[in-house]
PDB file of C-alpha atoms in Angstrom:
ATOM      1  CA  MET A   2     -12.051 -26.445 -19.538  1.00 33.00           C
ATOM      2  CA  LEU A   3      -8.401 -25.339 -19.636  1.00 29.00           C
ATOM      3  CA  LEU A   4      -9.111 -22.936 -22.502  1.00 32.00           C
ATOM      4  CA  LEU A   5     -12.082 -21.498 -20.624  1.00 34.00           C
ATOM      5  CA  ALA A   6      -9.938 -20.962 -17.516  1.00 36.00           C
ATOM      6  CA  LEU A   7      -7.274 -19.151 -19.544  1.00 34.00           C
ATOM      7  CA  LEU A   8      -9.880 -16.934 -21.184  1.00 36.00           C
ATOM      8  CA  LEU A   9     -11.406 -16.062 -17.830  1.00 37.00           C
ATOM      9  CA  THR A  10      -7.964 -15.260 -16.393  1.00 40.00           C
ATOM     10  CA  ALA A  11      -7.169 -12.981 -19.346  1.00 41.00           C
ATOM     11  CA  GLN A  12     -10.525 -11.235 -18.996  1.00 41.00           C
ATOM     12  CA  ALA A  13      -9.976 -10.699 -15.266  1.00 40.00           C
ATOM     13  CA  ALA A  14      -6.599  -9.089 -15.961  1.00 43.00           C
ATOM     14  CA  GLN A  15      -8.150  -6.736 -18.533  1.00 51.00           C
ATOM     15  CA  ASP A  16     -10.866  -5.705 -16.062  1.00 66.00           C
ATOM     16  CA  GLY A  17      -8.243  -4.505 -13.546  1.00 77.00           C
ATOM     17  CA  PRO A  18      -5.977  -1.441 -13.625  1.00 90.00           C
ATOM     18  CA  GLU A  19      -3.367  -3.290 -15.685  1.00 96.00           C
ATOM     19  CA  LYS A  20      -4.030  -3.528 -19.443  1.00 97.00           C
ATOM     20  CA  LEU A  21      -2.318  -5.583 -22.158  1.00 97.00           C
ATOM     21  CA  TYR A  22      -1.828  -4.121 -25.620  1.00 97.00           C
ATOM     22  CA  GLY A  23       0.256  -6.255 -27.975  1.00 96.00           C
ATOM     23  CA  ASP A  24       3.776  -6.424 -26.586  1.00 96.00           C
ATOM     24  CA  TRP A  25       3.169  -3.802 -23.882  1.00 97.00           C
ATOM     25  CA  VAL A  26       1.415  -3.638 -20.516  1.00 98.00           C
ATOM     26  CA  VAL A  27       0.216  -0.324 -19.066  1.00 98.00           C
ATOM     27  CA  ALA A  28      -1.196   0.622 -15.661  1.00 98.00           C
ATOM     28  CA  CYS A  29      -2.228   3.857 -13.987  1.00 98.00           C
ATOM     29  CA  ASP A  30      -2.380   4.161 -10.219  1.00 98.00           C
ATOM     30  CA  ASN A  31      -4.970   5.828  -7.977  1.00 97.00           C
ATOM     31  CA  LEU A  32      -3.233   9.194  -8.527  1.00 98.00           C
ATOM     32  CA  HIS A  33      -3.229   8.812 -12.342  1.00 98.00           C
ATOM     33  CA  GLY A  34       0.508   8.313 -12.480  1.00 98.00           C
ATOM     34  CA  CYS A  35       0.953   5.944 -15.432  1.00 98.00           C
ATOM     35  CA  GLU A  36       3.638   3.561 -16.635  1.00 98.00           C
ATOM     36  CA  MET A  37       3.914   1.173 -19.556  1.00 98.00           C
ATOM     37  CA  THR A  38       6.492  -1.573 -19.869  1.00 98.00           C
ATOM     38  CA  SER A  39       7.603  -3.754 -22.763  1.00 97.00           C
ATOM     39  CA  LEU A  40       7.241  -7.530 -23.015  1.00 96.00           C
ATOM     40  CA  TRP A  41       9.177 -10.119 -24.964  1.00 91.00           C
ATOM     41  CA  PRO A  42       7.286 -10.880 -28.182  1.00 88.00           C
ATOM     42  CA  GLY A  43       8.396 -14.504 -28.006  1.00 63.00           C
ATOM     43  CA  ASP A  44       7.761 -15.394 -31.651  1.00 58.00           C
ATOM     44  CA  ASP A  45       9.982 -12.904 -33.490  1.00 50.00           C
ATOM     45  CA  VAL A  46      12.818 -14.164 -35.685  1.00 45.00           C
ATOM     46  CA  ILE A  47      16.231 -13.245 -34.299  1.00 49.00           C
ATOM     47  CA  PRO A  48      17.874 -10.668 -36.621  1.00 50.00           C
ATOM     48  CA  GLU A  49      20.978 -11.619 -38.573  1.00 50.00           C
ATOM     49  CA  ASP A  50      23.231  -9.667 -36.214  1.00 51.00           C
ATOM     50  CA  GLY A  51      22.069 -11.890 -33.353  1.00 47.00           C
ATOM     51  CA  SER A  52      20.400  -9.122 -31.357  1.00 52.00           C
ATOM     52  CA  GLY A  53      16.995 -10.449 -30.399  1.00 64.00           C
ATOM     53  CA  TYR A  54      14.135  -8.698 -28.607  1.00 79.00           C
ATOM     54  CA  ASP A  55      15.883  -9.173 -25.285  1.00 83.00           C
ATOM     55  CA  ALA A  56      15.934  -5.667 -23.829  1.00 91.00           C
ATOM     56  CA  SER A  57      13.253  -4.229 -21.539  1.00 94.00           C
ATOM     57  CA  MET A  58      11.816  -0.728 -21.451  1.00 97.00           C
ATOM     58  CA  SER A  59       9.606   1.472 -19.285  1.00 98.00           C
ATOM     59  CA  VAL A  60       7.798   4.670 -20.228  1.00 98.00           C
ATOM     60  CA  ALA A  61       6.325   6.553 -17.254  1.00 98.00           C
ATOM     61  CA  ARG A  62       4.357   9.799 -17.270  1.00 98.00           C
ATOM     62  CA  GLU A  63       3.385  11.962 -14.319  1.00 98.00           C
ATOM     63  CA  ALA A  64      -0.176  13.226 -13.970  1.00 98.00           C
ATOM     64  CA  GLY A  65      -1.180  16.867 -14.391  1.00 98.00           C
ATOM     65  CA  PRO A  66      -0.856  19.492 -17.166  1.00 98.00           C
ATOM     66  CA  ALA A  67       2.941  19.603 -16.935  1.00 98.00           C
ATOM     67  CA  GLY A  68       3.372  15.859 -16.354  1.00 98.00           C
ATOM     68  CA  GLY A  69       6.602  14.769 -17.976  1.00 98.00           C
ATOM     69  CA  PHE A  70       8.018  11.469 -19.235  1.00 98.00           C
ATOM     70  CA  THR A  71      10.761   9.235 -17.918  1.00 98.00           C
ATOM     71  CA  VAL A  72      12.053   6.495 -20.205  1.00 98.00           C
ATOM     72  CA  GLU A  73      14.310   3.740 -18.892  1.00 97.00           C
ATOM     73  CA  VAL A  74      15.800   0.903 -20.937  1.00 95.00           C
ATOM     74  CA  TRP A  75      17.438  -2.207 -19.491  1.00 92.00           C
ATOM     75  CA  PRO A  76      19.715  -4.057 -21.941  1.00 89.00           C
ATOM     76  CA  ALA A  77      20.271  -7.792 -21.775  1.00 80.00           C
ATOM     77  CA  GLY A  78      24.011  -7.252 -21.324  1.00 77.00           C
ATOM     78  CA  LYS A  79      26.298  -4.599 -19.921  1.00 79.00           C
ATOM     79  CA  LEU A  80      26.472  -1.146 -21.473  1.00 81.00           C
ATOM     80  CA  SER A  81      28.857   1.747 -20.925  1.00 84.00           C
ATOM     81  CA  GLY A  82      29.409   5.164 -22.395  1.00 91.00           C
ATOM     82  CA  LYS A  83      27.008   6.834 -24.790  1.00 94.00           C
ATOM     83  CA  VAL A  84      23.945   4.871 -25.871  1.00 94.00           C
ATOM     84  CA  THR A  85      21.468   5.917 -28.554  1.00 96.00           C
ATOM     85  CA  VAL A  86      17.822   4.978 -28.840  1.00 97.00           C
ATOM     86  CA  ARG A  87      16.860   4.369 -32.442  1.00 97.00           C
ATOM     87  CA  ILE A  88      13.290   3.798 -33.642  1.00 98.00           C
ATOM     88  CA  ASP A  89      13.314   1.910 -36.925  1.00 96.00           C
ATOM     89  CA  GLU A  90      16.147   3.724 -38.741  1.00 92.00           C
ATOM     90  CA  THR A  91      15.952   7.089 -36.959  1.00 97.00           C
ATOM     91  CA  ALA A  92      18.142   8.071 -34.006  1.00 97.00           C
ATOM     92  CA  ILE A  93      15.946   9.760 -31.393  1.00 98.00           C
ATOM     93  CA  ALA A  94      18.029  10.458 -28.276  1.00 98.00           C
ATOM     94  CA  THR A  95      21.412   9.719 -26.697  1.00 97.00           C
ATOM     95  CA  ALA A  96      22.386   9.376 -23.039  1.00 96.00           C
ATOM     96  CA  THR A  97      25.147   7.920 -20.885  1.00 95.00           C
ATOM     97  CA  ALA A  98      24.443   4.406 -19.636  1.00 93.00           C
ATOM     98  CA  GLY A  99      24.253   3.754 -15.895  1.00 90.00           C
ATOM     99  CA  ALA A 100      25.221   0.591 -14.055  1.00 87.00           C
ATOM    100  CA  ASP A 101      22.196  -1.423 -15.186  1.00 90.00           C
ATOM    101  CA  SER A 102      20.170   0.803 -17.502  1.00 93.00           C
ATOM    102  CA  VAL A 103      20.027   4.012 -19.491  1.00 95.00           C
ATOM    103  CA  THR A 104      17.518   6.699 -18.511  1.00 97.00           C
ATOM    104  CA  PHE A 105      16.054   9.559 -20.527  1.00 98.00           C
ATOM    105  CA  LYS A 106      14.100  12.466 -19.067  1.00 97.00           C
ATOM    106  CA  GLY A 107      12.723  15.818 -20.158  1.00 97.00           C
ATOM    107  CA  ALA A 108      12.739  16.605 -23.869  1.00 98.00           C
ATOM    108  CA  ASP A 109      14.650  13.427 -24.792  1.00 98.00           C
ATOM    109  CA  ALA A 110      12.064  11.207 -23.095  1.00 98.00           C
ATOM    110  CA  ALA A 111       9.212  13.155 -24.716  1.00 98.00           C
ATOM    111  CA  ARG A 112      10.783  12.677 -28.168  1.00 98.00           C
ATOM    112  CA  ILE A 113      11.082   8.933 -27.629  1.00 98.00           C
ATOM    113  CA  ALA A 114       7.432   8.666 -26.528  1.00 98.00           C
ATOM    114  CA  ALA A 115       6.273  10.766 -29.490  1.00 98.00           C
ATOM    115  CA  ALA A 116       8.148   8.578 -31.985  1.00 98.00           C
ATOM    116  CA  MET A 117       6.981   5.232 -30.612  1.00 98.00           C
ATOM    117  CA  PRO A 118       3.411   5.126 -32.064  1.00 98.00           C
ATOM    118  CA  GLY A 119       4.694   5.284 -35.638  1.00 96.00           C
ATOM    119  CA  GLY A 120       7.489   2.761 -35.206  1.00 97.00           C
ATOM    120  CA  LYS A 121       7.845  -1.000 -35.376  1.00 96.00           C
ATOM    121  CA  GLN A 122      10.900  -1.558 -33.236  1.00 95.00           C
ATOM    122  CA  LEU A 123      13.219   0.310 -30.897  1.00 96.00           C
ATOM    123  CA  ALA A 124      16.916  -0.477 -30.826  1.00 93.00           C
ATOM    124  CA  LEU A 125      19.703   0.361 -28.392  1.00 92.00           C
ATOM    125  CA  VAL A 126      22.877   1.315 -30.235  1.00 92.00           C
ATOM    126  CA  ASP A 127      26.270   1.614 -28.524  1.00 90.00           C
ATOM    127  CA  GLY A 128      29.032   4.072 -29.317  1.00 89.00           C
ATOM    128  CA  ALA A 129      30.468   1.758 -31.968  1.00 89.00           C
ATOM    129  CA  GLY A 130      27.148   1.632 -33.814  1.00 90.00           C
ATOM    130  CA  LYS A 131      26.342  -1.921 -32.722  1.00 88.00           C
ATOM    131  CA  VAL A 132      22.757  -2.843 -31.885  1.00 88.00           C
ATOM    132  CA  THR A 133      22.814  -4.216 -28.331  1.00 85.00           C
ATOM    133  CA  GLY A 134      19.117  -4.874 -27.845  1.00 87.00           C
ATOM    134  CA  ARG A 135      15.719  -4.559 -29.495  1.00 92.00           C
ATOM    135  CA  ILE A 136      12.197  -3.900 -28.233  1.00 95.00           C
ATOM    136  CA  SER A 137       8.972  -4.528 -30.113  1.00 95.00           C
ATOM    137  CA  LEU A 138       6.745  -1.449 -30.354  1.00 97.00           C
ATOM    138  CA  ALA A 139       3.591  -3.430 -31.183  1.00 96.00           C
ATOM    139  CA  GLY A 140       0.929  -2.132 -28.808  1.00 97.00           C
ATOM    140  CA  SER A 141       2.898   0.924 -27.681  1.00 98.00           C
ATOM    141  CA  SER A 142       0.547   3.303 -29.495  1.00 98.00           C
ATOM    142  CA  ALA A 143      -2.514   1.831 -27.748  1.00 98.00           C
ATOM    143  CA  SER A 144      -0.683   1.996 -24.406  1.00 98.00           C
ATOM    144  CA  LEU A 145       0.146   5.672 -24.889  1.00 98.00           C
ATOM    145  CA  ARG A 146      -3.463   6.336 -25.892  1.00 98.00           C
ATOM    146  CA  HIS A 147      -4.526   4.606 -22.674  1.00 98.00           C
ATOM    147  CA  ILE A 148      -2.323   7.014 -20.699  1.00 98.00           C
ATOM    148  CA  ASP A 149      -3.775   9.983 -22.619  1.00 98.00           C
ATOM    149  CA  ALA A 150      -7.284   8.900 -21.624  1.00 98.00           C
ATOM    150  CA  ASP A 151      -6.544   8.057 -17.976  1.00 98.00           C
ATOM    151  CA  GLN A 152      -4.785  11.356 -17.336  1.00 98.00           C
ATOM    152  CA  GLY A 153      -7.477  13.416 -19.089  1.00 98.00           C
ATOM    153  CA  ARG A 154      -5.144  14.438 -21.907  1.00 98.00           C
ATOM    154  CA  ALA A 155      -7.265  13.234 -24.837  1.00 98.00           C
ATOM    155  CA  GLY A 156      -8.073  16.159 -27.097  1.00 98.00           C
ATOM    156  CA  THR A 157      -5.351  18.374 -25.614  1.00 98.00           C
ATOM    157  CA  VAL A 158      -1.978  19.494 -26.903  1.00 98.00           C
ATOM    158  CA  THR A 159      -0.294  17.391 -24.182  1.00 98.00           C
ATOM    159  CA  ALA A 160      -1.555  14.053 -25.561  1.00 98.00           C
ATOM    160  CA  VAL A 161       0.813  11.765 -27.434  1.00 98.00           C
ATOM    161  CA  VAL A 162      -1.714   9.840 -29.541  1.00 98.00           C
ATOM    162  CA  ALA A 163      -5.164  11.353 -28.883  1.00 97.00           C
ATOM    163  CA  LYS A 164      -3.995  14.882 -29.704  1.00 97.00           C
ATOM    164  CA  GLY A 165      -6.348  17.840 -29.962  1.00 98.00           C
ATOM    165  CA  GLY A 166      -6.463  21.603 -29.791  1.00 98.00           C
ATOM    166  CA  LYS A 167      -7.384  22.061 -26.128  1.00 98.00           C
ATOM    167  CA  PRO A 168      -4.708  23.779 -24.014  1.00 98.00           C
ATOM    168  CA  ALA A 169      -2.650  22.044 -21.341  1.00 98.00           C
ATOM    169  CA  SER A 170      -4.760  23.815 -18.716  1.00 98.00           C
ATOM    170  CA  ALA A 171      -7.650  21.485 -19.659  1.00 98.00           C
ATOM    171  CA  VAL A 172      -5.752  18.525 -18.170  1.00 98.00           C
ATOM    172  CA  PRO A 173      -6.839  17.730 -14.579  1.00 98.00           C
ATOM    173  CA  ALA A 174      -4.332  18.648 -11.885  1.00 98.00           C
ATOM    174  CA  ALA A 175      -2.279  15.901 -10.311  1.00 98.00           C
ATOM    175  CA  LYS A 176      -3.673  14.527  -7.052  1.00 96.00           C
ATOM    176  CA  ALA A 177      -1.695  14.496  -3.821  1.00 97.00           C
ATOM    177  CA  PRO A 178      -1.184  11.015  -2.340  1.00 98.00           C
ATOM    178  CA  GLU A 179      -3.052  10.067   0.806  1.00 98.00           C
ATOM    179  CA  ARG A 180      -0.890  10.433   3.906  1.00 98.00           C
ATOM    180  CA  ILE A 181      -0.955   7.346   6.124  1.00 98.00           C
ATOM    181  CA  ALA A 182      -0.097   7.866   9.800  1.00 97.00           C
ATOM    182  CA  ALA A 183       2.341   5.118  10.770  1.00 98.00           C
ATOM    183  CA  LEU A 184       4.008   4.099  14.022  1.00 97.00           C
ATOM    184  CA  ARG A 185       7.726   3.471  14.159  1.00 97.00           C
ATOM    185  CA  PRO A 186       8.562   0.054  15.619  1.00 97.00           C
ATOM    186  CA  SER A 187       9.757   0.149  19.209  1.00 97.00           C
ATOM    187  CA  GLY A 188      10.180  -2.095  22.214  1.00 97.00           C
ATOM    188  CA  THR A 189      10.928  -5.802  22.329  1.00 97.00           C
ATOM    189  CA  ALA A 190       9.045  -8.484  20.415  1.00 98.00           C
ATOM    190  CA  ALA A 191       7.015 -10.912  22.515  1.00 98.00           C
ATOM    191  CA  SER A 192       7.787 -14.611  22.322  1.00 96.00           C
ATOM    192  CA  VAL A 193       5.212 -17.010  20.917  1.00 97.00           C
ATOM    193  CA  SER A 194       4.419 -20.014  23.108  1.00 96.00           C
ATOM    194  CA  LYS A 195       3.269 -23.390  21.808  1.00 95.00           C
ATOM    195  CA  ALA A 196      -0.235 -22.580  23.012  1.00 96.00           C
ATOM    196  CA  MET A 197      -0.187 -19.262  21.140  1.00 97.00           C
ATOM    197  CA  ARG A 198       0.999 -20.937  17.958  1.00 97.00           C
ATOM    198  CA  ALA A 199      -1.728 -23.566  18.276  1.00 96.00           C
ATOM    199  CA  SER A 200      -4.288 -20.772  18.623  1.00 96.00           C
ATOM    200  CA  MET A 201      -2.893 -19.004  15.564  1.00 97.00           C
ATOM    201  CA  GLU A 202      -3.034 -22.170  13.486  1.00 96.00           C
ATOM    202  CA  LYS A 203      -6.610 -22.810  14.617  1.00 95.00           C
ATOM    203  CA  GLN A 204      -7.657 -19.280  13.625  1.00 95.00           C
ATOM    204  CA  SER A 205      -6.186 -19.763  10.136  1.00 94.00           C
ATOM    205  CA  ASP A 206      -6.072 -22.469   7.488  1.00 87.00           C
ATOM    206  CA  CYS A 207      -2.677 -23.603   8.744  1.00 94.00           C
ATOM    207  CA  GLU A 208      -3.775 -26.092  11.417  1.00 93.00           C
ATOM    208  CA  GLY A 209      -2.199 -29.510  10.934  1.00 93.00           C
ATOM    209  CA  LEU A 210      -0.205 -28.320   7.932  1.00 93.00           C
ATOM    210  CA  TYR A 211       3.121 -29.424   9.398  1.00 93.00           C
ATOM    211  CA  ASP A 212       1.920 -32.564  11.180  1.00 91.00           C
ATOM    212  CA  GLY A 213       4.531 -35.282  10.722  1.00 89.00           C
ATOM    213  CA  ALA A 214       7.070 -32.909   9.156  1.00 89.00           C
ATOM    214  CA  GLU A 215      10.736 -33.382  10.058  1.00 89.00           C
ATOM    215  CA  SER A 216      11.104 -29.663  10.729  1.00 91.00           C
ATOM    216  CA  VAL A 217       8.599 -26.891  11.339  1.00 92.00           C
ATOM    217  CA  PRO A 218       9.465 -23.289  10.370  1.00 95.00           C
ATOM    218  CA  GLU A 219       9.529 -20.818  13.238  1.00 96.00           C
ATOM    219  CA  VAL A 220       7.083 -17.963  13.717  1.00 98.00           C
ATOM    220  CA  GLU A 221       8.833 -14.670  12.980  1.00 98.00           C
ATOM    221  CA  THR A 222       8.137 -11.893  15.484  1.00 98.00           C
ATOM    222  CA  TYR A 223       8.690  -8.127  15.280  1.00 98.00           C
ATOM    223  CA  ALA A 224       8.024  -5.440  17.883  1.00 98.00           C
ATOM    224  CA  LEU A 225       5.463  -2.883  16.731  1.00 98.00           C
ATOM    225  CA  GLY A 226       5.398  -0.682  19.842  1.00 96.00           C
ATOM    226  CA  GLY A 227       2.694  -0.069  22.405  1.00 95.00           C
ATOM    227  CA  GLY A 228       3.081  -3.581  23.752  1.00 96.00           C
ATOM    228  CA  LYS A 229       2.123  -5.189  20.446  1.00 98.00           C
ATOM    229  CA  THR A 230       4.052  -7.670  18.333  1.00 98.00           C
ATOM    230  CA  LEU A 231       3.665  -8.729  14.717  1.00 98.00           C
ATOM    231  CA  ALA A 232       3.837 -12.513  14.377  1.00 98.00           C
ATOM    232  CA  LEU A 233       4.213 -14.031  10.910  1.00 98.00           C
ATOM    233  CA  LEU A 234       2.919 -17.602  10.990  1.00 98.00           C
ATOM    234  CA  PRO A 235       4.326 -19.918   8.254  1.00 97.00           C
ATOM    235  CA  CYS A 236       1.534 -21.566   6.293  1.00 96.00           C
ATOM    236  CA  GLY A 237       3.021 -23.680   3.527  1.00 94.00           C
ATOM    237  CA  ALA A 238       5.360 -23.159   0.612  1.00 92.00           C
ATOM    238  CA  GLY A 239       5.693 -23.834  -3.079  1.00 89.00           C
ATOM    239  CA  ALA A 240       8.757 -23.871  -5.295  1.00 89.00           C
ATOM    240  CA  TYR A 241       9.464 -20.152  -4.840  1.00 92.00           C
ATOM    241  CA  ASN A 242       6.584 -18.741  -2.779  1.00 96.00           C
ATOM    242  CA  TYR A 243       6.229 -18.976   1.008  1.00 96.00           C
ATOM    243  CA  SER A 244       2.803 -18.349   2.509  1.00 96.00           C
ATOM    244  CA  THR A 245       2.366 -16.485   5.791  1.00 97.00           C
ATOM    245  CA  VAL A 246      -0.532 -15.326   7.953  1.00 98.00           C
ATOM    246  CA  ALA A 247      -0.071 -12.147  10.017  1.00 98.00           C
ATOM    247  CA  PHE A 248      -1.144 -12.035  13.674  1.00 98.00           C
ATOM    248  CA  ILE A 249      -0.929  -9.457  16.438  1.00 98.00           C
ATOM    249  CA  VAL A 250       0.315 -10.598  19.855  1.00 98.00           C
ATOM    250  CA  ALA A 251      -0.691  -8.421  22.824  1.00 97.00           C
ATOM    251  CA  GLY A 252      -1.321  -9.175  26.484  1.00 95.00           C
ATOM    252  CA  GLY A 253      -0.620 -12.864  26.015  1.00 94.00           C
ATOM    253  CA  LYS A 254      -3.337 -13.184  23.347  1.00 96.00           C
ATOM    254  CA  VAL A 255      -3.185 -13.528  19.579  1.00 97.00           C
ATOM    255  CA  GLU A 256      -5.586 -12.331  16.904  1.00 97.00           C
ATOM    256  CA  ARG A 257      -5.525 -12.034  13.138  1.00 97.00           C
ATOM    257  CA  ALA A 258      -3.970  -8.798  11.927  1.00 97.00           C
ATOM    258  CA  ASP A 259      -6.168  -6.347  10.055  1.00 97.00           C
ATOM    259  CA  VAL A 260      -4.492  -5.963   6.644  1.00 97.00           C
ATOM    260  CA  ASP A 261      -5.851  -3.619   3.971  1.00 97.00           C
ATOM    261  CA  GLY A 262      -7.359  -5.396   1.022  1.00 89.00           C
ATOM    262  CA  GLY A 263      -8.489  -8.297   3.190  1.00 84.00           C
ATOM    263  CA  ASP A 264      -5.321 -10.248   2.418  1.00 76.00           C
ATOM    264  CA  GLU A 265      -5.839 -13.560   4.212  1.00 80.00           C
ATOM    265  CA  MET A 266      -2.434 -14.829   3.157  1.00 93.00           C
ATOM    266  CA  LEU A 267       0.809 -12.936   2.583  1.00 97.00           C
ATOM    267  CA  THR A 268       3.460 -14.311   0.247  1.00 97.00           C
ATOM    268  CA  ASN A 269       7.219 -14.127   0.790  1.00 97.00           C
ATOM    269  CA  ALA A 270       6.376 -11.706   3.599  1.00 98.00           C
ATOM    270  CA  GLY A 271       8.920  -9.540   5.352  1.00 97.00           C
ATOM    271  CA  PHE A 272       9.020  -6.723   7.875  1.00 98.00           C
ATOM    272  CA  ASP A 273      11.730  -4.068   7.750  1.00 97.00           C
ATOM    273  CA  ASN A 274      11.905  -0.500   9.093  1.00 96.00           C
ATOM    274  CA  GLY A 275       8.207  -0.514   9.890  1.00 97.00           C
ATOM    275  CA  VAL A 276       7.100  -1.797   6.488  1.00 98.00           C
ATOM    276  CA  LEU A 277       5.291  -5.114   6.027  1.00 98.00           C
ATOM    277  CA  SER A 278       5.718  -6.475   2.515  1.00 98.00           C
ATOM    278  CA  SER A 279       4.222  -9.244   0.410  1.00 98.00           C
ATOM    279  CA  TYR A 280       5.767 -10.405  -2.877  1.00 97.00           C
ATOM    280  CA  ALA A 281       4.078 -13.208  -4.833  1.00 97.00           C
ATOM    281  CA  LYS A 282       5.937 -14.450  -7.900  1.00 96.00           C
ATOM    282  CA  GLY A 283       4.038 -15.979 -10.802  1.00 95.00           C
ATOM    283  CA  ARG A 284       7.105 -18.001 -11.718  1.00 94.00           C
ATOM    284  CA  GLY A 285      10.645 -18.406 -10.451  1.00 94.00           C
ATOM    285  CA  VAL A 286      12.355 -15.784 -12.639  1.00 93.00           C
ATOM    286  CA  GLY A 287      10.076 -13.127 -11.153  1.00 94.00           C
ATOM    287  CA  ASP A 288       8.768 -11.662 -14.407  1.00 95.00           C
ATOM    288  CA  CYS A 289       5.149 -11.710 -13.202  1.00 96.00           C
ATOM    289  CA  GLY A 290       3.222 -11.544  -9.948  1.00 97.00           C
ATOM    290  CA  ASP A 291       1.996  -8.944  -7.497  1.00 97.00           C
ATOM    291  CA  SER A 292       3.346  -7.165  -4.441  1.00 97.00           C
ATOM    292  CA  ALA A 293       2.175  -4.823  -1.706  1.00 98.00           C
ATOM    293  CA  ARG A 294       3.610  -2.758   1.141  1.00 98.00           C
ATOM    294  CA  TYR A 295       1.878  -1.818   4.403  1.00 98.00           C
ATOM    295  CA  VAL A 296       2.564   0.234   7.528  1.00 98.00           C
ATOM    296  CA  TRP A 297       1.209  -0.193  11.063  1.00 98.00           C
ATOM    297  CA  ASP A 298      -1.063   2.600  12.309  1.00 97.00           C
ATOM    298  CA  GLY A 299      -1.676   1.142  15.760  1.00 97.00           C
ATOM    299  CA  LYS A 300      -4.802  -0.777  14.752  1.00 97.00           C
ATOM    300  CA  GLY A 301      -4.000  -2.416  11.449  1.00 97.00           C
ATOM    301  CA  PHE A 302      -1.711  -2.520   8.447  1.00 98.00           C
ATOM    302  CA  ARG A 303      -2.552   0.179   5.902  1.00 98.00           C
ATOM    303  CA  MET A 304      -1.470  -0.235   2.283  1.00 98.00           C
ATOM    304  CA  THR A 305       1.020   2.258   0.885  1.00 98.00           C
ATOM    305  CA  GLU A 306       1.864   0.572  -2.415  1.00 98.00           C
ATOM    306  CA  ALA A 307       0.541  -2.127  -4.731  1.00 98.00           C
ATOM    307  CA  ARG A 308       2.235  -3.428  -7.883  1.00 98.00           C
ATOM    308  CA  GLU A 309       1.333  -6.120 -10.378  1.00 97.00           C
ATOM    309  CA  MET A 310       2.426  -7.808 -13.587  1.00 97.00           C
ATOM    310  CA  SER A 311       0.083 -10.482 -14.931  1.00 95.00           C
ATOM    311  CA  GLU A 312       2.038 -11.230 -18.122  1.00 96.00           C
ATOM    312  CA  CYS A 313       4.946 -13.668 -17.694  1.00 95.00           C
ATOM    313  CA  ARG A 314       6.869 -12.348 -20.686  1.00 93.00           C
ATOM    314  CA  GLY A 315      10.219 -11.093 -19.490  1.00 91.00           C
ATOM    315  CA  SER A 316       9.398  -7.905 -17.570  1.00 93.00           C
ATOM    316  CA  ASN A 317      10.689  -7.654 -14.011  1.00 93.00           C
ATOM    317  CA  ASN A 318       9.270  -4.144 -13.870  1.00 96.00           C
ATOM    318  CA  TRP A 319       5.953  -4.616 -12.042  1.00 98.00           C
ATOM    319  CA  LEU A 320       3.596  -1.664 -12.456  1.00 98.00           C
ATOM    320  CA  ALA A 321       2.256   0.469  -9.609  1.00 98.00           C
ATOM    321  CA  THR A 322      -1.537   0.425  -9.213  1.00 98.00           C
ATOM    322  CA  TYR A 323      -1.785   2.151  -5.815  1.00 98.00           C
ATOM    323  CA  ARG A 324       0.362   4.649  -3.929  1.00 98.00           C
ATOM    324  CA  ALA A 325       0.078   6.425  -0.588  1.00 98.00           C
ATOM    325  CA  THR A 326       2.674   8.223   1.540  1.00 98.00           C
ATOM    326  CA  PRO A 327       3.517   6.786   4.982  1.00 98.00           C
ATOM    327  CA  VAL A 328       4.167   9.382   7.658  1.00 98.00           C
ATOM    328  CA  PHE A 329       6.022   7.792  10.584  1.00 97.00           C
ATOM    329  CA  ARG A 330       5.829   9.191  14.084  1.00 94.00           C
TER     330      ARG A 330
END
């Protein structure tokens, strides 16, 4: 039964926007912006110089005929000065390291992407010639082919793997994101009475959850404007995830908030500068899970971003699967 459950979970992940290829995961959002990120192989022998496959890497490509690449690499330790990306034994590009990562754009990023399908491993090399991190390239070719297909590049000169003779003009134009009208928070948040909280708990699956508990977490409230208040009702917790149900308080009454996607339960929810967020971790280190962001349009919370990472293999870079632009007024 356990094996069957794991197989079904893996199949469900492959049916969604996020795809696993070897040691890479790739996802394209609703606008055909695509990103692939590396995973820890887990079973590779540590090289003699002690530099294991402990770095992390992202390759993102914009949609449209002129869509370019951005490559970012996060080393396991600190880097400074000039850093070179080497694929197998060939140096591909050099850039100056930032505080936490090194980023390549333009022609340098395109060269790295073009060299990845034929390579086995990518290494970060510091100014002294020391390898400071390695990344497995197993599955990177299939991930780049996935991007070629999703963005309509297959068979064109802009493709990385599925190259062809069609001109760049054959690639579909990039789509503009949907603009979501959003209200800026204003006013003062209403207080939640015991009777209101009891009503909220009855309307959700949270009734009786804290009966007999030594302490009961408070309902968090935030002014939305127009006489309405967002109330986040605590509804249980695990080791690193806190469940919450969103309600709207208005005129002394409470009702369940309308949240895009039909999210009945938010995880590690927060509300800041008009943005409601949910962030569910698959495990404590945060290298897998899903997240979403929403804005209030006066009637409900409309999604502006969704991210996910189903593979718990060392990547804290969750991939975007949906994007919209909030327009506050």
